Structure formats: C-alpha cells, structure tokens
Tab-separated table of C-alpha atoms in Angstrom:
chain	number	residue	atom	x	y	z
A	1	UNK	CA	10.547	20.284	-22.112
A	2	UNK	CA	7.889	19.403	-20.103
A	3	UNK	CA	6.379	16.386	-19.510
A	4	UNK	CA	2.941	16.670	-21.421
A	5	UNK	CA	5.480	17.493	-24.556
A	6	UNK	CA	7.919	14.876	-23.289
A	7	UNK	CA	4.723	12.222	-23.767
A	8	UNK	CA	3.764	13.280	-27.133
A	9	UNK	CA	6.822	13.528	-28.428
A	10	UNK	CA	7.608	10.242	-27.329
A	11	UNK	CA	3.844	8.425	-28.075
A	12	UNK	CA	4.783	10.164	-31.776
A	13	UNK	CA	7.981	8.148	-31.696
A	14	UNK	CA	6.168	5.082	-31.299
A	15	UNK	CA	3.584	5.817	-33.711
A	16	UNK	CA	5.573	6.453	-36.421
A	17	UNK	CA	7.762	3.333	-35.103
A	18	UNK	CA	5.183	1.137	-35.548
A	19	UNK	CA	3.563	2.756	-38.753
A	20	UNK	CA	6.995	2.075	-40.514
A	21	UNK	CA	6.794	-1.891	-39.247
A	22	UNK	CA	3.624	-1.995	-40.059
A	23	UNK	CA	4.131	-0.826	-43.729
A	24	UNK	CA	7.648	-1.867	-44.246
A	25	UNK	CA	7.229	-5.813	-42.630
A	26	UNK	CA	4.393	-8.190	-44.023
A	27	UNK	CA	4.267	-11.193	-42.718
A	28	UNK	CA	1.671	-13.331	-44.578
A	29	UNK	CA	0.197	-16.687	-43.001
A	30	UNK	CA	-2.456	-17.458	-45.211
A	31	UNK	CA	-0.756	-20.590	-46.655
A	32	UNK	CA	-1.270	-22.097	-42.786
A	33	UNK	CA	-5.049	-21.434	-43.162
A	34	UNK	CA	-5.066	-23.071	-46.917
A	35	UNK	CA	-2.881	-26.096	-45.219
A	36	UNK	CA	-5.168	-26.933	-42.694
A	37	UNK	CA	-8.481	-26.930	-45.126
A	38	UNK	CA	-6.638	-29.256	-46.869
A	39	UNK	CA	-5.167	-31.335	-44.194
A	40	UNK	CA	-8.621	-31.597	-43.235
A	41	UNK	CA	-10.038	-33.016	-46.047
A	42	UNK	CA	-7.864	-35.411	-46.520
A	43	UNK	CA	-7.768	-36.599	-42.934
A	44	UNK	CA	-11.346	-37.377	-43.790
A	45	UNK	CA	-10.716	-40.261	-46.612
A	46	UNK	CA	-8.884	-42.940	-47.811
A	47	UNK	CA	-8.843	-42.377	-51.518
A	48	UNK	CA	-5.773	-40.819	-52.614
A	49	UNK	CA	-7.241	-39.737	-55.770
A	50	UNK	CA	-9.109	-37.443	-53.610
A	51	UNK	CA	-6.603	-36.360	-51.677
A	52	UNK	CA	-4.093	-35.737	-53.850
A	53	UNK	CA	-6.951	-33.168	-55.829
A	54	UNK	CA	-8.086	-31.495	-52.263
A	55	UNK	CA	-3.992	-31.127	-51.819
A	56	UNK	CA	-4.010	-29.730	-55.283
A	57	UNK	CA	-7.399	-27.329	-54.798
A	58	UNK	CA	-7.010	-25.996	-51.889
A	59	UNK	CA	-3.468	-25.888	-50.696
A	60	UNK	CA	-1.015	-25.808	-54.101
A	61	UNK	CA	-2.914	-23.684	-56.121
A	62	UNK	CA	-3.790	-21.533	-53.895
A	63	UNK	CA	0.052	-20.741	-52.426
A	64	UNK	CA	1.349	-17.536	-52.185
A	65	UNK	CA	4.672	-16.926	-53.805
A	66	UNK	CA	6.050	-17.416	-50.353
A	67	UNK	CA	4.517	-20.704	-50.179
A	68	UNK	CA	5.362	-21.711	-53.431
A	69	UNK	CA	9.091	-20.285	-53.730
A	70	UNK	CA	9.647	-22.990	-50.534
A	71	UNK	CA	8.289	-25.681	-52.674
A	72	UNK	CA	11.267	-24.571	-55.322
A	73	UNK	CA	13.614	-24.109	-52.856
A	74	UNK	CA	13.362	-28.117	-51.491
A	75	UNK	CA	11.943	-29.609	-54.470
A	76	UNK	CA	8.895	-30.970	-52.719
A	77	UNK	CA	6.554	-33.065	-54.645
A	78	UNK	CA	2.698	-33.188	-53.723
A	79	UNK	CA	3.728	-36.990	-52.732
A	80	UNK	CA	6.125	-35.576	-50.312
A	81	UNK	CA	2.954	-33.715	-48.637
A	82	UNK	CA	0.666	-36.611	-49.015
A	83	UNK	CA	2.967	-39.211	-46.920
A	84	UNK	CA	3.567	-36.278	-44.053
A	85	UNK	CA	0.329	-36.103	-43.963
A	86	UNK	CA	-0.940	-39.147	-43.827
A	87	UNK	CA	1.820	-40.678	-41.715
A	88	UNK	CA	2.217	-37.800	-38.876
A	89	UNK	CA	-1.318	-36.680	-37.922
A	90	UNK	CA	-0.332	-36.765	-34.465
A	91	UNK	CA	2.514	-34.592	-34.835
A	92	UNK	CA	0.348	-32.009	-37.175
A	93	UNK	CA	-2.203	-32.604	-34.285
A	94	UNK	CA	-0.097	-31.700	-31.656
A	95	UNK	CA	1.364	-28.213	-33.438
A	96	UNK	CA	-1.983	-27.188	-35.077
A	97	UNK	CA	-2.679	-24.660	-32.091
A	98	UNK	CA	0.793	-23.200	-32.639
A	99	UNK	CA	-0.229	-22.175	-36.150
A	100	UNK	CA	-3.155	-20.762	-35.370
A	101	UNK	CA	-1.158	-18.125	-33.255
A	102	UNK	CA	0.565	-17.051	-36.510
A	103	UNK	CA	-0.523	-13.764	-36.705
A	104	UNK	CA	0.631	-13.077	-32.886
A	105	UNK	CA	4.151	-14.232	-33.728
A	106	UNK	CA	3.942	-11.889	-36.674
A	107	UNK	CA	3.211	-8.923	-34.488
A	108	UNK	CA	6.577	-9.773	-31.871
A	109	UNK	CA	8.069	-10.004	-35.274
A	110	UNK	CA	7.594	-7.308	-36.634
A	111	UNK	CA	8.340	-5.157	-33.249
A	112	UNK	CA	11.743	-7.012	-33.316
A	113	UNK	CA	12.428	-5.676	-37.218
A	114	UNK	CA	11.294	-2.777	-35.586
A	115	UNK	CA	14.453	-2.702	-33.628
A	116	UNK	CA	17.007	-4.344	-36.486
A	117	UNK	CA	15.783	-0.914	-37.964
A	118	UNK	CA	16.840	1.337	-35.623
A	119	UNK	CA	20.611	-0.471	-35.247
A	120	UNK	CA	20.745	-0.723	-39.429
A	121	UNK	CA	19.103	2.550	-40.944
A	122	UNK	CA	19.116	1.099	-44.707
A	123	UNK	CA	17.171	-1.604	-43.785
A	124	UNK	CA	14.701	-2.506	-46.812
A	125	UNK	CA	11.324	-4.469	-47.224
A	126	UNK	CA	11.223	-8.105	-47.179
A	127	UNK	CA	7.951	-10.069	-46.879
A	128	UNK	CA	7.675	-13.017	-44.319
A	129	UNK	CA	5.395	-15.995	-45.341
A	130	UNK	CA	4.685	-18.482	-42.682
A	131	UNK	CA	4.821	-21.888	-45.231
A	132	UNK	CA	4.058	-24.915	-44.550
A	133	UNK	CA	6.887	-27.761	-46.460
A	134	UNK	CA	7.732	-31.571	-46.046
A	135	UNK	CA	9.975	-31.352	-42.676
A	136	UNK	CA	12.865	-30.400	-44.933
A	137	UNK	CA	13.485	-26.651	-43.594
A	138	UNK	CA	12.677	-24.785	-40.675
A	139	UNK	CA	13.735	-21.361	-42.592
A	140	UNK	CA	14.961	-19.897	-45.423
A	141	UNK	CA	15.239	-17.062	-47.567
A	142	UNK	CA	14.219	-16.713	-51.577
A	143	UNK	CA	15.502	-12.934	-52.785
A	144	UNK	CA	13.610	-10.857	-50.523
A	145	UNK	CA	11.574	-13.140	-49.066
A	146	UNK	CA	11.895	-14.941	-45.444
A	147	UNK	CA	10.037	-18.880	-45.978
A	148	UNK	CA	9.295	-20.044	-42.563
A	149	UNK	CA	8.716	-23.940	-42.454
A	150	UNK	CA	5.720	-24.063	-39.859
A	151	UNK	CA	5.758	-27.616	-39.212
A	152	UNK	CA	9.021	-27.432	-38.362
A	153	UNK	CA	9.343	-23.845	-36.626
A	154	UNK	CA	6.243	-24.053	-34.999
A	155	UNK	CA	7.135	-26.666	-32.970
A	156	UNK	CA	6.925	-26.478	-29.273
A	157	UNK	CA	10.295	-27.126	-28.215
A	158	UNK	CA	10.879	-24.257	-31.967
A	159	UNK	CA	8.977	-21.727	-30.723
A	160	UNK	CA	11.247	-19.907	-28.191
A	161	UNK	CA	13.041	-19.144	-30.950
A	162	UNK	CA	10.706	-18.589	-33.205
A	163	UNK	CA	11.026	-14.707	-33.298
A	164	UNK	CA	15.004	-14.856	-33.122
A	165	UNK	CA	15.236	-17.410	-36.438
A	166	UNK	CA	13.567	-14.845	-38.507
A	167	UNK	CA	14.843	-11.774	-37.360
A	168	UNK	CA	18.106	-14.324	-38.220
A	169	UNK	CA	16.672	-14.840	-41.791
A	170	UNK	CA	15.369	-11.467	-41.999
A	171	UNK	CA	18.966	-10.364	-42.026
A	172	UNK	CA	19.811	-12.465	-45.145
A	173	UNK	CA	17.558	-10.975	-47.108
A	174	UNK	CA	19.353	-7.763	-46.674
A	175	UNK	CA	22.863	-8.932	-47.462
A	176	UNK	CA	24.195	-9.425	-51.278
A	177	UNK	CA	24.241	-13.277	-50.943
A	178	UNK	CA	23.230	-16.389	-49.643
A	179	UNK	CA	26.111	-18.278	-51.066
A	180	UNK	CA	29.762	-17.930	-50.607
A	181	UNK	CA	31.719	-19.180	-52.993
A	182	UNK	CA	34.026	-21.011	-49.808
A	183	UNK	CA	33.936	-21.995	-46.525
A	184	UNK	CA	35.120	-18.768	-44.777
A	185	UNK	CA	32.396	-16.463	-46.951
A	186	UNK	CA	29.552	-18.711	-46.487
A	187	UNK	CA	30.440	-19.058	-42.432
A	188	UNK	CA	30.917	-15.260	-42.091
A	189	UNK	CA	27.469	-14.504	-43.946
A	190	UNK	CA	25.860	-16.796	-41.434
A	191	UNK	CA	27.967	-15.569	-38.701
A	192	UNK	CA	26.490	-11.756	-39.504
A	193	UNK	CA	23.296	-12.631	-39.263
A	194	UNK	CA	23.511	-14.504	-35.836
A	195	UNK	CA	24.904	-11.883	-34.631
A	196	UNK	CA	23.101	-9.199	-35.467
A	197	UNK	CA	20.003	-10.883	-34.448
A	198	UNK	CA	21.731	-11.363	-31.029
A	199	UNK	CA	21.744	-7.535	-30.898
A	200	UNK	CA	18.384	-7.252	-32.061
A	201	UNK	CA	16.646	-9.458	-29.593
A	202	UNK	CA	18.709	-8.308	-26.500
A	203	UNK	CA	19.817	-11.903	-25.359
A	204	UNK	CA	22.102	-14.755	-25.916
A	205	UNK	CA	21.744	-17.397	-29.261
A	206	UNK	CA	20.718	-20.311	-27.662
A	207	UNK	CA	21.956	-22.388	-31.146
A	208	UNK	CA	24.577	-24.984	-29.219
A	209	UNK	CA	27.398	-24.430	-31.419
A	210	UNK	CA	28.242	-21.318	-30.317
A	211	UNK	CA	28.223	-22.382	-26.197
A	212	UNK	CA	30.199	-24.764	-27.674
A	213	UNK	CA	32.639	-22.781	-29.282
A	214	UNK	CA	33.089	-20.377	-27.020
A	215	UNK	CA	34.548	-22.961	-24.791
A	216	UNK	CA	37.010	-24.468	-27.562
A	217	UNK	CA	37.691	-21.206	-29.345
A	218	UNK	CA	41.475	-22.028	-30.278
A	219	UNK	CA	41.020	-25.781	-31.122
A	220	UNK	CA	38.013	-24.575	-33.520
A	221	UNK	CA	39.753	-22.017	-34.624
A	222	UNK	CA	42.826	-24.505	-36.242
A	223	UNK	CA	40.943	-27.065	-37.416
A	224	UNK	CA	38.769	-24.007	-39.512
A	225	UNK	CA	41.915	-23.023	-40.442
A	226	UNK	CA	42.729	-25.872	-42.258
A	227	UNK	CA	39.788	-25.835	-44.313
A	228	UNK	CA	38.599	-22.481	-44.381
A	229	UNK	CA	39.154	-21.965	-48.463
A	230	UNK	CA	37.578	-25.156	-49.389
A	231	UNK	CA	34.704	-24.671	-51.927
A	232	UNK	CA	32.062	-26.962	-49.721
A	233	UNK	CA	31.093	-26.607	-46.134
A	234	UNK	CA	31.922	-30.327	-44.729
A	235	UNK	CA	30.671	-30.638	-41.247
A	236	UNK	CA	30.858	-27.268	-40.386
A	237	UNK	CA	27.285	-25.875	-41.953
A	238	UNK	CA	24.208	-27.384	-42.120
A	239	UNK	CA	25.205	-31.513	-41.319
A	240	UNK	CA	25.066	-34.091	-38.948
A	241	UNK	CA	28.074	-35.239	-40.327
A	242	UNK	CA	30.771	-37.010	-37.929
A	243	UNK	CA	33.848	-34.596	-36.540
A	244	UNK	CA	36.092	-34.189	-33.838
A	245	UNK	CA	34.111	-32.165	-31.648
A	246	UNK	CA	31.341	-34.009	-32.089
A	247	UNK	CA	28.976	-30.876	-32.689
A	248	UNK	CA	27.120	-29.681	-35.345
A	249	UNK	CA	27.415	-26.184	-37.235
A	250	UNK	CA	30.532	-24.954	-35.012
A	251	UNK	CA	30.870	-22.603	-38.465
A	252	UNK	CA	28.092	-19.933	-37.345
A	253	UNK	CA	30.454	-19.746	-34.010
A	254	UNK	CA	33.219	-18.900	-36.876
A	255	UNK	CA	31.593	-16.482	-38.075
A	256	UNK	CA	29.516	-15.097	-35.004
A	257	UNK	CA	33.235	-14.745	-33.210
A	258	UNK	CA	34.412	-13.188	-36.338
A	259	UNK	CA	31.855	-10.074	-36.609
A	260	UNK	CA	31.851	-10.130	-32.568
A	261	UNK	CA	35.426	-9.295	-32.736
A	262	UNK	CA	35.164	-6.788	-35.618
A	263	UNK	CA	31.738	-4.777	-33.488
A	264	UNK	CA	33.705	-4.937	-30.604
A	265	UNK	CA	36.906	-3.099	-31.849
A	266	UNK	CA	34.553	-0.913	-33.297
A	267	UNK	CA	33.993	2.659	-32.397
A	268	UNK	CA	31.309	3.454	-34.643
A	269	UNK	CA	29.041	0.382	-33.766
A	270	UNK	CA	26.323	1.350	-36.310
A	271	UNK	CA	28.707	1.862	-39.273
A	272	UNK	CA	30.075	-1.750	-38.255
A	273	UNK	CA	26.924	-3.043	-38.219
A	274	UNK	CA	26.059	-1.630	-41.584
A	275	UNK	CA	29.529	-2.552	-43.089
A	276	UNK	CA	29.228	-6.416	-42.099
A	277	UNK	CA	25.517	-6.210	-43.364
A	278	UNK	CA	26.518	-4.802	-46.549
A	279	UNK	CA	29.797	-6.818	-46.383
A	280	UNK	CA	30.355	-8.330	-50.227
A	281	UNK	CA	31.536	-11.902	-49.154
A	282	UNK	CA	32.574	-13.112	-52.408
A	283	UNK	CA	34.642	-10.293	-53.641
A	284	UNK	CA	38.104	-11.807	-52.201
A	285	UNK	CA	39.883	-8.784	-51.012
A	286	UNK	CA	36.853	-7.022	-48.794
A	287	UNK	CA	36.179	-10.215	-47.061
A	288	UNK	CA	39.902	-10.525	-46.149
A	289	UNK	CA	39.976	-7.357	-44.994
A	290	UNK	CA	37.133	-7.551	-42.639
A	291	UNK	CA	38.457	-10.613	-41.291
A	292	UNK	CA	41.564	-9.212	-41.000
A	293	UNK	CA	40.590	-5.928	-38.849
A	294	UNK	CA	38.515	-8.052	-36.713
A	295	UNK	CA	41.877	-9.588	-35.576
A	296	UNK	CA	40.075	-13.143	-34.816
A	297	UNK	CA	43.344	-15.229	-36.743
A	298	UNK	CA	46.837	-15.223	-35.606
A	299	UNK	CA	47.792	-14.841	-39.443
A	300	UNK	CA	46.199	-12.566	-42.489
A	301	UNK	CA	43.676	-14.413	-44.548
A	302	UNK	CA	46.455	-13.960	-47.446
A	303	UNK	CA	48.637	-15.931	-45.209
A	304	UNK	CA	46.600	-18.498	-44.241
A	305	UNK	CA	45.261	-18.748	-48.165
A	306	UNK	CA	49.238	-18.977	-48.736
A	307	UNK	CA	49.502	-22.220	-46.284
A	308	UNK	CA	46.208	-23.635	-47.416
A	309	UNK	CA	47.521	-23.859	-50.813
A	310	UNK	CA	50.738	-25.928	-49.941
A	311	UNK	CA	49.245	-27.844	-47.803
A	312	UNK	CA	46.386	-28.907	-50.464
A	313	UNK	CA	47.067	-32.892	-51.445
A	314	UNK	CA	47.158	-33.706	-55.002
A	315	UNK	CA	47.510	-36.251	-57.749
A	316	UNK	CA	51.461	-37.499	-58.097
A	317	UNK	CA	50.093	-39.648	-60.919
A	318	UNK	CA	47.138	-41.967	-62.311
A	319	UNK	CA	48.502	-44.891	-64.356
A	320	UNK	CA	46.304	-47.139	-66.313
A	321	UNK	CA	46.507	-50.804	-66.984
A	322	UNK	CA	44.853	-53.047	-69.153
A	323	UNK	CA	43.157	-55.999	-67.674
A	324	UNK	CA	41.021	-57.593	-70.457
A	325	UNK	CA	40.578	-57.295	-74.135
A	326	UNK	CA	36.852	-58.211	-74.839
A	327	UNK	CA	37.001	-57.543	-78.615
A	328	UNK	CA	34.807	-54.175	-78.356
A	329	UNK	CA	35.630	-53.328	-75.346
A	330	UNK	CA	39.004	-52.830	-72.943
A	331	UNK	CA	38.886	-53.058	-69.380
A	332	UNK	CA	41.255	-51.267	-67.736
A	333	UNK	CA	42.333	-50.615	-63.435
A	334	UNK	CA	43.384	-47.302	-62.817
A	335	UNK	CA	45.791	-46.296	-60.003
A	336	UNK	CA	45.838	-43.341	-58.692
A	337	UNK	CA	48.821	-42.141	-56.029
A	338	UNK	CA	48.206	-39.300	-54.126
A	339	UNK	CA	50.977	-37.063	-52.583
A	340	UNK	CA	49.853	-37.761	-48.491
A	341	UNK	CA	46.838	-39.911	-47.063
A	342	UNK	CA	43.168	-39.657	-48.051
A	343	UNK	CA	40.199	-39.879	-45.867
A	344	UNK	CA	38.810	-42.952	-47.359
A	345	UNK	CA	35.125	-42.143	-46.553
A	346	UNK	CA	35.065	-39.620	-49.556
A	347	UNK	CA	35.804	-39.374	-53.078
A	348	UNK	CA	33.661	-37.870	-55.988
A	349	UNK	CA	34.582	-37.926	-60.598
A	350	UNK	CA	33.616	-35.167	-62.489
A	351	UNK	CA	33.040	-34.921	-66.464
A	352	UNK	CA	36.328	-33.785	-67.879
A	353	UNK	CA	36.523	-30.661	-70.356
A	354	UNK	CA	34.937	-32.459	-73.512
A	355	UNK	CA	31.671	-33.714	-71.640
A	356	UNK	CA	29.510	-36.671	-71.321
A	357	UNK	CA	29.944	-37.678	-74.655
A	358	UNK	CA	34.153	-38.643	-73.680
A	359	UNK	CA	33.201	-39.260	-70.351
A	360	UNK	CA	35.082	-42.319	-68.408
A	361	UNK	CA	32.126	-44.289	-66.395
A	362	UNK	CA	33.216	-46.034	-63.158
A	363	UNK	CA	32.407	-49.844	-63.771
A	364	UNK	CA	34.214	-50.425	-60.293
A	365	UNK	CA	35.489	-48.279	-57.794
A	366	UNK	CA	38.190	-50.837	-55.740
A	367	UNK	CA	39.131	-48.788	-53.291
A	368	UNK	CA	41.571	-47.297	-50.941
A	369	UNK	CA	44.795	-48.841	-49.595
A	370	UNK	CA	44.848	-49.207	-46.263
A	371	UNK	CA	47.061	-46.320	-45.444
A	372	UNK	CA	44.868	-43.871	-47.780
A	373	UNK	CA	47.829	-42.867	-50.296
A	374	UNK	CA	46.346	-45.019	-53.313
A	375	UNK	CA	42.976	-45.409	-55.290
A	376	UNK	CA	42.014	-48.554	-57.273
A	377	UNK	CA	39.300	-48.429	-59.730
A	378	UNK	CA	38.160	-50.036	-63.449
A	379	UNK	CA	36.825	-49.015	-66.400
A	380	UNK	CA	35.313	-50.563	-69.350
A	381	UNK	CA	36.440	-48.145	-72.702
A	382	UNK	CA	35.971	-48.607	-76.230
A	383	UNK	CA	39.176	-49.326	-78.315
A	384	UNK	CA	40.969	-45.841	-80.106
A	385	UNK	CA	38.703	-43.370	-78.218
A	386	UNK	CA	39.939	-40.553	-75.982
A	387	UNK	CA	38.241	-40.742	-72.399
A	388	UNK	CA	38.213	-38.022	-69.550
A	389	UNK	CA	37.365	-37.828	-66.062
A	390	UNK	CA	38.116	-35.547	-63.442
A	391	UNK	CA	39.122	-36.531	-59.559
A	392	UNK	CA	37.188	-34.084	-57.662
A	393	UNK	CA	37.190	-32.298	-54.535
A	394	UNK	CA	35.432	-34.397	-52.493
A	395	UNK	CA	38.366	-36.336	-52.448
A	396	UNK	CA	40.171	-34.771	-49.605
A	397	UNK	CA	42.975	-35.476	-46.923
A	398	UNK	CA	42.533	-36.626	-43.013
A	399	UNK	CA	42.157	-33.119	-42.390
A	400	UNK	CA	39.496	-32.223	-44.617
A	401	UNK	CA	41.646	-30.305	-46.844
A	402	UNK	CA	40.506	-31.182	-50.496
A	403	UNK	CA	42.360	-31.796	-53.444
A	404	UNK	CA	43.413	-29.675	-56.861
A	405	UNK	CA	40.833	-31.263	-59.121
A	406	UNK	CA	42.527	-33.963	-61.434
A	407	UNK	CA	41.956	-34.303	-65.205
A	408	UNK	CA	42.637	-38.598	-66.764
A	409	UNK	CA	42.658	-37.770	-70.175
A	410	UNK	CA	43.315	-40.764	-71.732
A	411	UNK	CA	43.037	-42.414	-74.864
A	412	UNK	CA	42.679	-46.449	-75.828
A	413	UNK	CA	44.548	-48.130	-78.355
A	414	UNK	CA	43.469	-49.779	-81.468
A	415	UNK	CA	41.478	-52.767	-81.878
C-alpha cells in the first residue's frame, strides 16, 4: 500500500471515528449557561421573593432532563440552591471560568468514549449533561444518562480528573445496574468501571484508595472478607466513616483488584472486557463465578458465603419485663442478649410483618453493656395488644458483620 493510500485510509479511520462520537456521545451543558443567568440575578438583590422566582424562571424550568433527573436523584429543594448561592459566591466566583470551558471538556470527552469504543464494541448511547446541584454529588448516573455536578467537578483541584470521572460514569450507564444487592456486587460494579476507565485513559486512577490498597492488599482483603455479603456498604463505599485503615472507599480497590486479576488472566482481553461490562452482579451464581476465575480470594465465594453465615451474630433471646402499670398503658424494659459482642455505635428497629399499625415505638433506648453482649431498651404498650418490632441489620458485631434480622412479637396482658 502506498503511502498516499496509507493516509486516506487512515484520515477515513478518523473520520468515521469521530463521526460515530460525534453522533453516538452528547454531552449537553446548557443547564451551566441557565445557572449562571440565574446566579446572576440573584447576586443582584436582596429580596428572596425575587430570587427564589429568577431561580424558578430561568434555571428550574428551564432544566434539561439531565438537569432535572440530578435534582431527583439528591432531592434538592430550590432552598438548597438559594443558601449555596447566597452563602458561597466566592467559591461559584472562583469556578465560574471552569464552566465556561464546558464544551472543551466535552470534546476530550467524547475522544476518550471514542476509545472505551474501540476496547468495548457494544458500547451504546448515553447522553452527558453537565448539571449544576447543591454540593451533594460530583457524578452520577440516571438510566442512560451521566449527571455531572459542575460545582463540584469543575473544581480546580476536580478538573484533572474531570475527563476520567465520566468516562468512569460513562461505564455505568452501560452495565445492568447501579445497585448490588450486597457488598461484594455493589464493590465489583464500581470496581469495573474504574478499571475500565483506567484502560481507557491510558494512565493510573489517581482515587487514593486504590494506592492505598495496593500497599495493604492482604489486610484489605480479610477484613472485606468478613463483610463482603452484608446488604449495606459500611465504610467501604461512599463514607467518611471511621475504620481501621483509616481510608475512605478501599471497596473500588476491591473491586478494581478483582477485574484486574480477571483481565489479566485473560487471553481474550476484549471478551473480558465485555464480559465484566455486561457482568449481571446480582444474579448470585455469575458474580461468583467471575470472582472466582479471577482467583483474587484464597477461598470460593460459596466458601466464604459458607463462613460468613456462621460467623453472622444473632439474637439468643429478647425477654420483656414489666416496669409500670399506668392504667392504659404498660411500660415495659426489654433485654436483648446477643450470641458475641456488638459494636455499640450502631443499632437500627424495623416494622415487624403486621406494620405500623402493631408497631412497638422505642420510648427509650438504654443501651449497651459495657462488653457489647446485651441491649436495654423500654417501651410504653397498650394492655391485650400484640406488638412487633424487628432488630435490624445495622446492628452488627466488632467486625462489621451484621446480624439475622430479629422479629419481638409480643403481646400485653389484660388490663
């Protein structure tokens, strides 16, 4: 071939590259320009009946679906908007110039879907709608949509990563959930999309926990262990909350290491890429299997389920005792033993199977003994009713591991 056919062939390439990014990405940022009109205007007085109305006019009502599926998503209120606005003008100030280079972003964007493309073939359309929320999310994903949260992402010290966090949410949009039903599901889907982003954009995730992880694979990788089938995601997604490694998120290294393994063992990489993609994370037996092959555990997932299941605390017993008779109304303290210590920093109650309407209300939640084995708490109940309430998972031992949900069904005496 020679080289005048070489360059046409290859400039045709590109065309058609960028003709499908072009037609398959949009990336809308209209909701910025609506945002700052408004933010405007209501920089400019004091009366918050007009403010609330040019918030209303010219920035509400005029969202895209984008714009206002991240209102749904975090529940923001047009007060919400009002007080970030009114309270942070230097901060919207200072990342105003940022937004107005939307539509450049959207073009490196794009280029980089470009790519996630040409290493997953089925790739399908998703829109991307630069949105502008309350400082409660930096990014996420509604169906097939990616919701950027400008005055979050657009950020200087954001904006390096910028391009990677969508190409990162970009991926969601392609896989059959956003939710795992536990732990392990919801820290492989996140895990997936890291790392296929990683691929995408040709260099490292700069998100800490994964540094971080890399270093303490094997502690990490038992304390997961532990909790890996319960039904919330603790410290280990999306929290500050306090743990021993004193690092947030160390699940997306979970997962990341997980799919790393699995692409790394291999041979077809764009078949693995596709399968973890495509991956359906709450159907029990596919996700164990793709754990499995990627060989990251010392045990099966059935094994470890098997040991997670033993080792789950429980109720022994939950023994009522009457404290006062008030006529109409008992009061009663509850004990309840548990079969090993509970952190004490957690409990939650639950309506039992008959509802509201034979719910047990809390009047007093005691407490914990001091070595975490017992729970104190009273209740004021009418006299010959039945009563339920349910000890839920939140309750949980010092390792995190929760309990088997607890029915009280109880009923009072007579008057």
């Amino acid at each position: 071939m020679n080289r005048a056919i070489l360059f046409a062939t290859l400039l045709c390439a590109s065309i058609t590259q960028n003709l499908w990014a072009q037609r398959t990405v949009n990336l809308i940022t209209t909701d910025l320009d609506h945002f700052w009109q408004a933010y405007d205007k209501i920089s400019s007085t004091k009366d918050t009946s007009l403010q609330y109305n040019y918030l209303k006019n010219l920035f509400l009502e005029k969202g895209t679906p984008g714009q206002k599926a991240m209102i749904q998503a975090r529940n923001y209120t047009p007060k919400e908007y009002l007080d970030a606005i009114t309270q942070k003008q230097t901060y919207f100030n200072s990342i105003r110039s940022n937004t107005l280079k939307a539509k450049d972003y959207a073009k490196a964007i794009a280029l980089k879907i470009n790519k996630l493309k040409q290493l997953y073939p089925a790739l399908k359309p998703a829109e991307i709608y630069f949105t502008v929320g309350a400082f409660r999310s930096g990014g996420t994903t509604m169906g097939k949509m990616v919701l950027i949260g400008s005055e979050i992402a657009m950020a200087q010290e954001h904006l390096d990563n910028l391009v990677f966090t969508n190409i990162h949410e970009y991926v969601h949009t392609q896989q059959k959930t956003n939710i795992g039903d536990n732990l392990l599901a919801q820290c492989v889907l996140e895990g997936v999309a890291e790392f296929v982003s990683e691929k995408v954009m040709a260099i490292p995730s700069t998100l800490p926990a994964l540094a971080y992880g890399k270093a303490h694979n094997e502690s990490i990788k038992q304390a997961f262990a532990l909790q890996m089938f319960n039904t919330g995601n603790g410290f280990w997604l999306y929290s500050n909350a306090e743990n021993q490694f004193g690092i947030r998120d160390l699940g997306y290294y979970v997962g990341y290491a997980i799919a790393d393994q699995y692409y790394t063992k291999a041979k077809d990489k764009t078949k693995a890429i596709s399968e973890m993609i495509e991956l359906d994370y709450n159907n029990i037996e596919a996700l164990a299997t793709y754990v499995d092959q990627s060989g990251y555990f010392d045990q099966t997932v059935k094994q470890l389920k098997d040991g997670y299941e033993k080792s789950r605390p429980f109720v022994v017993s939950a023994t009522p005792e009457e404290i006062a008779d008030l006529g109409d109304t008992l009061n009663y303290k509850f004990k309840v033993v548990f079969s090993k210590p509970m952190d004490r920093r957690f409990r939650n109650f639950d309506f039992g199977p008959l509802g509201k309407e034979n719910a047990m209300f809390i009047k007093n939640f005691i407490g914990f003994s001091a070595d975490g084995v017992t729970a104190e708490f009273d209740v004021q109940l009418k006299p010959n009713r039945q009563y339920q309430i349910v000890l839920g998972e939140s309750f949980r031992d010092l390792n995190g591991v929760k309990i088997k949900p607890y029915l009280i069904d109880f009923k009072t005496r007579d008057k």
